[in-house]
Each structure stands twice: as C-alpha cells, then as structure tokens.
Amino acid sequence: MNILIGESFEEVLRKHEGRIYYHIHKLNIFDPHREFYQEGLCALWEAYKTYQPDKAQLSTHLHNAIRNRLIDLLRKKACQQRHDEMFHQEEMKKQVSGNRRCNVNMPIHDDPRIMLHEAKLWQQVRALLTVNQWKWLKFNILMGLSNQEIAEQEGVSVAAVHSWAKTAKRRLRKELSKWKRYLDWDGVSWIG
C-alpha cells in the first residue's frame, strides 16, 4: 500500500484500469496480443509507486504516465517497422536485378519463361493482342502478378488493367474458337 495514496495497488487498478483502455482507444491502437495493455499496466504500477501528492493529482499523474508510455511504445513499434521494411527492401535488391520502374517503385522482371516453349505460338498470340493486352497476359498469366501489382508497375488504374484483361480474354477466346475447329482441341485453362 502506498502511504501517500492510502490505497493498495489493486484498488487503484480497479478504479483506473479504464484509463488504459481509454488511451488504447484514443490513440487508435490495434492490440490483439494485449502488449499495449501490459505496457499500460506497467505504467500504472510505476506511476503508483512514484506518485507525489504535492506535484499533481493522482488522476492526472496516472493519466500522463499511461498515455506517455503508450506513445513511447507506438514510436518504438513504428521505428521497428521502418527498420524491417528497409531490411526487406535490401533483401529484395539482392534477389532481383535492382532495376525499377521510374513512376512506381516496382521491380522490372526479366522473365525468360516467355521464350522457353513454343516461341512461335507466343509470337502469334502477341500479334493478336494490343501492347497493353500483351502486358496483362505476360504479367498476370506468365508471371503471376495480380491486377493491382500490374497497375502499380505500369502506373495505371486497376480498372484499366481489368479492361486489358477483359478484351484480351475476349480476343483470345474468339481466336481459340477458330483454332478449335481445325485442331479439335478442348481449349486452354487460363482463358477463363
């Protein structure tokens, strides 16, 4: 029991635990692992131990201690996240050639798979499509990028990439129906 306060810590906790939740909510903190709550409890304990009645009221002292400790933890987490992102970028530079598009910070992929099998078939497919439709086919079908990633890489909207995909599929389906008549072939699974 703190003689200056006249209450045990359990009583202070019961009365002021809501302050921890208040600040977590007020600072818009997502706390699934309750680490911010734990930090708030530690701040409450230390404020309880260091309270001096001649300096401030107990509620003000607890309020400031909890809030400042949670802000410190937020800053620490943000710094750690920036460090992790920089580390991730450095690792990505080691894995890719380092070439990047100037308008977005996406790597330029050099994908040799387009030339691996049936180069003549890919040339014919490419001849059927516009430049943007070919970009969609190359990046989405052959390289596995999402429409969002393609849009970021090319500096256009996701709707534009979706339009490329739609017209490319339509054009390829039309051409495939011609080929099916001659080849008696069931089709290609990626033209959905």
C-alpha atoms as a printed R data frame, in Angstrom:
    type eleno elety resid chain resno       x       y       z
1   ATOM     1    CA   MET     A     1   0.000   0.000   0.000
2   ATOM     2    CA   ASN     A     2   1.289   3.416  -0.947
3   ATOM     3    CA   ILE     A     3   1.009   5.503   2.227
4   ATOM     4    CA   LEU     A     4   0.778   8.739   0.245
5   ATOM     5    CA   ILE     A     5  -2.245   7.471  -1.710
6   ATOM     6    CA   GLY     A     6  -3.841   5.469   1.092
7   ATOM     7    CA   GLU     A     7  -4.938   2.666  -1.253
8   ATOM     8    CA   SER     A     8  -3.457  -0.636  -2.357
9   ATOM     9    CA   PHE     A     9  -2.418  -1.078  -5.994
10  ATOM    10    CA   GLU     A    10  -5.322  -3.477  -6.549
11  ATOM    11    CA   GLU     A    11  -7.775  -0.743  -5.555
12  ATOM    12    CA   VAL     A    12  -6.028   1.810  -7.778
13  ATOM    13    CA   LEU     A    13  -6.041  -0.703 -10.649
14  ATOM    14    CA   ARG     A    14  -9.745  -1.404 -10.207
15  ATOM    15    CA   LYS     A    15 -10.518   2.333 -10.238
16  ATOM    16    CA   HIS     A    16  -8.165   3.375 -13.052
17  ATOM    17    CA   GLU     A    17  -7.906   0.354 -15.369
18  ATOM    18    CA   GLY     A    18 -10.364   2.071 -17.704
19  ATOM    19    CA   ARG     A    19  -7.716   4.740 -18.353
20  ATOM    20    CA   ILE     A    20  -5.565   2.127 -20.089
21  ATOM    21    CA   TYR     A    21  -8.409   1.117 -22.385
22  ATOM    22    CA   TYR     A    22  -9.309   4.763 -22.928
23  ATOM    23    CA   HIS     A    23  -5.829   5.628 -24.185
24  ATOM    24    CA   ILE     A    24  -5.569   2.492 -26.325
25  ATOM    25    CA   HIS     A    25  -8.829   3.513 -27.974
26  ATOM    26    CA   LYS     A    26  -7.978   7.233 -28.158
27  ATOM    27    CA   LEU     A    27  -4.621   6.508 -29.845
28  ATOM    28    CA   ASN     A    28  -6.314   4.096 -32.310
29  ATOM    29    CA   ILE     A    29  -4.137   1.187 -31.261
30  ATOM    30    CA   PHE     A    30  -4.953  -2.311 -32.502
31  ATOM    31    CA   ASP     A    31  -3.859  -4.545 -29.632
32  ATOM    32    CA   PRO     A    32  -4.640  -8.208 -30.414
33  ATOM    33    CA   HIS     A    33  -1.820  -9.525 -28.229
34  ATOM    34    CA   ARG     A    34  -2.550  -7.083 -25.385
35  ATOM    35    CA   GLU     A    35   1.032  -5.823 -25.314
36  ATOM    36    CA   PHE     A    36  -0.153  -2.208 -25.143
37  ATOM    37    CA   TYR     A    37  -2.454  -3.143 -22.278
38  ATOM    38    CA   GLN     A    38   0.516  -4.747 -20.490
39  ATOM    39    CA   GLU     A    39   2.569  -1.615 -21.094
40  ATOM    40    CA   GLY     A    40  -0.288   0.448 -19.660
41  ATOM    41    CA   LEU     A    41  -0.359  -1.774 -16.565
42  ATOM    42    CA   CYS     A    42   3.377  -1.295 -16.075
43  ATOM    43    CA   ALA     A    43   2.958   2.466 -16.440
44  ATOM    44    CA   LEU     A    44   0.121   2.404 -13.905
45  ATOM    45    CA   TRP     A    45   2.289   0.455 -11.458
46  ATOM    46    CA   GLU     A    46   5.260   2.792 -11.830
47  ATOM    47    CA   ALA     A    47   3.027   5.869 -11.536
48  ATOM    48    CA   TYR     A    48   1.516   4.362  -8.389
49  ATOM    49    CA   LYS     A    49   4.986   3.815  -6.908
50  ATOM    50    CA   THR     A    50   6.333   7.273  -7.841
51  ATOM    51    CA   TYR     A    51   3.265   9.377  -7.018
52  ATOM    52    CA   GLN     A    52   3.943  12.590  -5.084
53  ATOM    53    CA   PRO     A    53   0.768  14.364  -3.912
54  ATOM    54    CA   ASP     A    54   2.404  17.791  -3.762
55  ATOM    55    CA   LYS     A    55   3.274  17.658  -7.519
56  ATOM    56    CA   ALA     A    56  -0.090  16.709  -9.105
57  ATOM    57    CA   GLN     A    57  -3.387  14.969  -8.503
58  ATOM    58    CA   LEU     A    58  -3.305  11.181  -8.686
59  ATOM    59    CA   SER     A    59  -5.642  11.001 -11.691
60  ATOM    60    CA   THR     A    60  -3.513  13.480 -13.668
61  ATOM    61    CA   HIS     A    61  -0.311  11.648 -12.772
62  ATOM    62    CA   LEU     A    62  -1.765   8.269 -13.838
63  ATOM    63    CA   HIS     A    63  -3.297   9.746 -16.998
64  ATOM    64    CA   ASN     A    64   0.004  11.246 -18.185
65  ATOM    65    CA   ALA     A    65   2.078   8.198 -17.243
66  ATOM    66    CA   ILE     A    66  -0.143   5.766 -19.148
67  ATOM    67    CA   ARG     A    67  -0.526   7.984 -22.209
68  ATOM    68    CA   ASN     A    68   3.189   8.765 -22.478
69  ATOM    69    CA   ARG     A    69   4.182   5.133 -22.078
70  ATOM    70    CA   LEU     A    70   1.762   4.015 -24.807
71  ATOM    71    CA   ILE     A    71   3.033   6.745 -27.153
72  ATOM    72    CA   ASP     A    72   6.619   5.611 -26.487
73  ATOM    73    CA   LEU     A    73   5.684   2.036 -27.359
74  ATOM    74    CA   LEU     A    74   3.928   3.226 -30.544
75  ATOM    75    CA   ARG     A    75   7.067   5.099 -31.598
76  ATOM    76    CA   LYS     A    76   9.218   2.084 -30.853
77  ATOM    77    CA   LYS     A    77   6.949  -0.154 -32.976
78  ATOM    78    CA   ALA     A    78   6.965   2.368 -35.854
79  ATOM    79    CA   CYS     A    79  10.762   2.534 -35.763
80  ATOM    80    CA   GLN     A    80  10.963  -1.269 -35.772
81  ATOM    81    CA   GLN     A    81   8.561  -1.430 -38.724
82  ATOM    82    CA   ARG     A    82  10.649   1.067 -40.717
83  ATOM    83    CA   HIS     A    83  13.747  -0.982 -39.959
84  ATOM    84    CA   ASP     A    84  12.008  -4.182 -41.088
85  ATOM    85    CA   GLU     A    85  10.855  -2.527 -44.330
86  ATOM    86    CA   MET     A    86  14.369  -1.290 -45.097
87  ATOM    87    CA   PHE     A    87  15.730  -4.771 -44.422
88  ATOM    88    CA   HIS     A    88  13.081  -6.279 -46.708
89  ATOM    89    CA   GLN     A    89  13.952  -3.824 -49.497
90  ATOM    90    CA   GLU     A    90  17.645  -4.655 -49.195
91  ATOM    91    CA   GLU     A    91  16.881  -8.365 -49.379
92  ATOM    92    CA   MET     A    92  14.691  -7.817 -52.442
93  ATOM    93    CA   LYS     A    93  17.535  -5.942 -54.143
94  ATOM    94    CA   LYS     A    94  19.713  -8.999 -53.631
95  ATOM    95    CA   GLN     A    95  17.063 -11.268 -55.175
96  ATOM    96    CA   VAL     A    96  16.194  -9.145 -58.220
97  ATOM    97    CA   SER     A    97  18.428  -7.260 -60.585
98  ATOM    98    CA   GLY     A    98  17.712  -3.921 -58.896
99  ATOM    99    CA   ASN     A    99  16.077  -2.428 -61.991
100 ATOM   100    CA   ARG     A   100  12.955  -0.468 -61.113
101 ATOM   101    CA   ARG     A   101  10.275   1.456 -62.983
102 ATOM   102    CA   CYS     A   102  10.661   5.222 -62.578
103 ATOM   103    CA   ASN     A   103   6.995   6.068 -61.883
104 ATOM   104    CA   VAL     A   104   6.427   3.350 -59.241
105 ATOM   105    CA   ASN     A   105   8.879   1.542 -57.057
106 ATOM   106    CA   MET     A   106   8.210  -1.908 -58.551
107 ATOM   107    CA   PRO     A   107  10.958  -4.197 -59.852
108 ATOM   108    CA   ILE     A   108  11.239  -4.850 -63.570
109 ATOM   109    CA   HIS     A   109  11.138  -8.592 -64.039
110 ATOM   110    CA   ASP     A   110  13.260 -10.262 -66.659
111 ATOM   111    CA   ASP     A   111  11.247 -13.414 -67.234
112 ATOM   112    CA   PRO     A   112  12.776 -15.892 -69.675
113 ATOM   113    CA   ARG     A   113   9.754 -18.262 -69.479
114 ATOM   114    CA   ILE     A   114   8.054 -16.481 -72.386
115 ATOM   115    CA   MET     A   115  10.772 -17.702 -74.727
116 ATOM   116    CA   LEU     A   116  11.111 -21.215 -73.309
117 ATOM   117    CA   HIS     A   117   8.411 -23.246 -75.017
118 ATOM   118    CA   GLU     A   118   6.655 -22.712 -78.312
119 ATOM   119    CA   ALA     A   119   8.164 -19.331 -79.119
120 ATOM   120    CA   LYS     A   120   6.270 -19.297 -82.398
121 ATOM   121    CA   LEU     A   121   2.938 -19.760 -80.573
122 ATOM   122    CA   TRP     A   122   3.707 -16.841 -78.232
123 ATOM   123    CA   GLN     A   123   4.639 -14.672 -81.206
124 ATOM   124    CA   GLN     A   124   1.276 -15.453 -82.788
125 ATOM   125    CA   VAL     A   125  -0.567 -14.700 -79.549
126 ATOM   126    CA   ARG     A   126   1.349 -11.464 -79.135
127 ATOM   127    CA   ALA     A   127   0.446 -10.448 -82.691
128 ATOM   128    CA   LEU     A   128  -3.254 -10.818 -81.836
129 ATOM   129    CA   LEU     A   129  -3.113  -8.502 -78.827
130 ATOM   130    CA   THR     A   130  -2.522  -4.819 -78.267
131 ATOM   131    CA   VAL     A   131   0.527  -3.723 -76.298
132 ATOM   132    CA   ASN     A   132  -1.485  -3.341 -73.084
133 ATOM   133    CA   GLN     A   133  -3.302  -6.656 -73.545
134 ATOM   134    CA   TRP     A   134   0.057  -8.349 -74.008
135 ATOM   135    CA   LYS     A   135   1.335  -6.683 -70.829
136 ATOM   136    CA   TRP     A   136  -1.611  -8.132 -68.920
137 ATOM   137    CA   LEU     A   137  -1.080 -11.606 -70.371
138 ATOM   138    CA   LYS     A   138   2.655 -11.526 -69.722
139 ATOM   139    CA   PHE     A   139   2.470 -10.165 -66.174
140 ATOM   140    CA   ASN     A   140  -0.700 -11.924 -64.994
141 ATOM   141    CA   ILE     A   141  -0.664 -15.262 -66.770
142 ATOM   142    CA   LEU     A   142   3.023 -15.904 -67.265
143 ATOM   143    CA   MET     A   143   4.487 -14.129 -64.232
144 ATOM   144    CA   GLY     A   144   1.606 -14.486 -61.775
145 ATOM   145    CA   LEU     A   145   1.191 -10.814 -60.809
146 ATOM   146    CA   SER     A   146  -2.221  -9.574 -59.665
147 ATOM   147    CA   ASN     A   147  -4.070  -6.804 -61.480
148 ATOM   148    CA   GLN     A   148  -3.211  -4.478 -58.567
149 ATOM   149    CA   GLU     A   149   0.510  -5.222 -58.943
150 ATOM   150    CA   ILE     A   150   0.342  -4.713 -62.708
151 ATOM   151    CA   ALA     A   151  -1.444  -1.380 -62.218
152 ATOM   152    CA   GLU     A   152   1.237  -0.206 -59.782
153 ATOM   153    CA   GLN     A   153   4.023  -1.378 -62.064
154 ATOM   154    CA   GLU     A   154   2.565   0.292 -65.151
155 ATOM   155    CA   GLY     A   155   1.326   3.413 -63.372
156 ATOM   156    CA   VAL     A   156  -2.335   2.983 -64.372
157 ATOM   157    CA   SER     A   157  -5.588   2.242 -62.552
158 ATOM   158    CA   VAL     A   158  -6.715  -1.265 -61.637
159 ATOM   159    CA   ALA     A   159  -9.799  -0.688 -63.802
160 ATOM   160    CA   ALA     A   160  -7.549  -0.105 -66.815
161 ATOM   161    CA   VAL     A   161  -5.730  -3.394 -66.206
162 ATOM   162    CA   HIS     A   162  -9.080  -5.147 -65.767
163 ATOM   163    CA   SER     A   163 -10.155  -3.732 -69.131
164 ATOM   164    CA   TRP     A   164  -6.955  -5.031 -70.754
165 ATOM   165    CA   ALA     A   165  -7.662  -8.462 -69.306
166 ATOM   166    CA   LYS     A   166 -11.285  -8.489 -70.414
167 ATOM   167    CA   THR     A   167 -10.527  -7.526 -74.017
168 ATOM   168    CA   ALA     A   168  -7.525  -9.850 -74.208
169 ATOM   169    CA   LYS     A   169  -9.603 -12.808 -72.995
170 ATOM   170    CA   ARG     A   170 -12.393 -11.940 -75.419
171 ATOM   171    CA   ARG     A   171  -9.956 -11.717 -78.332
172 ATOM   172    CA   LEU     A   172  -8.178 -14.938 -77.400
173 ATOM   173    CA   ARG     A   173 -11.465 -16.831 -76.943
174 ATOM   174    CA   LYS     A   174 -12.557 -15.705 -80.401
175 ATOM   175    CA   GLU     A   175  -9.263 -16.814 -81.928
176 ATOM   176    CA   LEU     A   176  -9.294 -20.060 -79.961
177 ATOM   177    CA   SER     A   177 -12.727 -20.958 -81.330
178 ATOM   178    CA   LYS     A   178 -11.234 -20.689 -84.836
179 ATOM   179    CA   TRP     A   179  -8.313 -22.905 -83.881
180 ATOM   180    CA   LYS     A   180 -10.583 -25.473 -82.210
181 ATOM   181    CA   ARG     A   181 -12.349 -26.111 -85.496
182 ATOM   182    CA   TYR     A   182  -9.054 -27.103 -87.114
183 ATOM   183    CA   LEU     A   183  -7.392 -28.820 -84.188
184 ATOM   184    CA   ASP     A   184 -10.371 -30.458 -82.429
185 ATOM   185    CA   TRP     A   185  -8.901 -29.161 -79.185
186 ATOM   186    CA   ASP     A   186 -10.705 -28.568 -75.840
187 ATOM   187    CA   GLY     A   187  -9.060 -25.258 -75.036
188 ATOM   188    CA   VAL     A   188  -6.641 -23.681 -72.682
189 ATOM   189    CA   SER     A   189  -7.460 -23.461 -68.958
190 ATOM   190    CA   TRP     A   190  -6.121 -19.935 -68.441
191 ATOM   191    CA   ILE     A   191  -8.621 -18.261 -70.758
192 ATOM   192    CA   GLY     A   192 -11.355 -18.104 -68.145
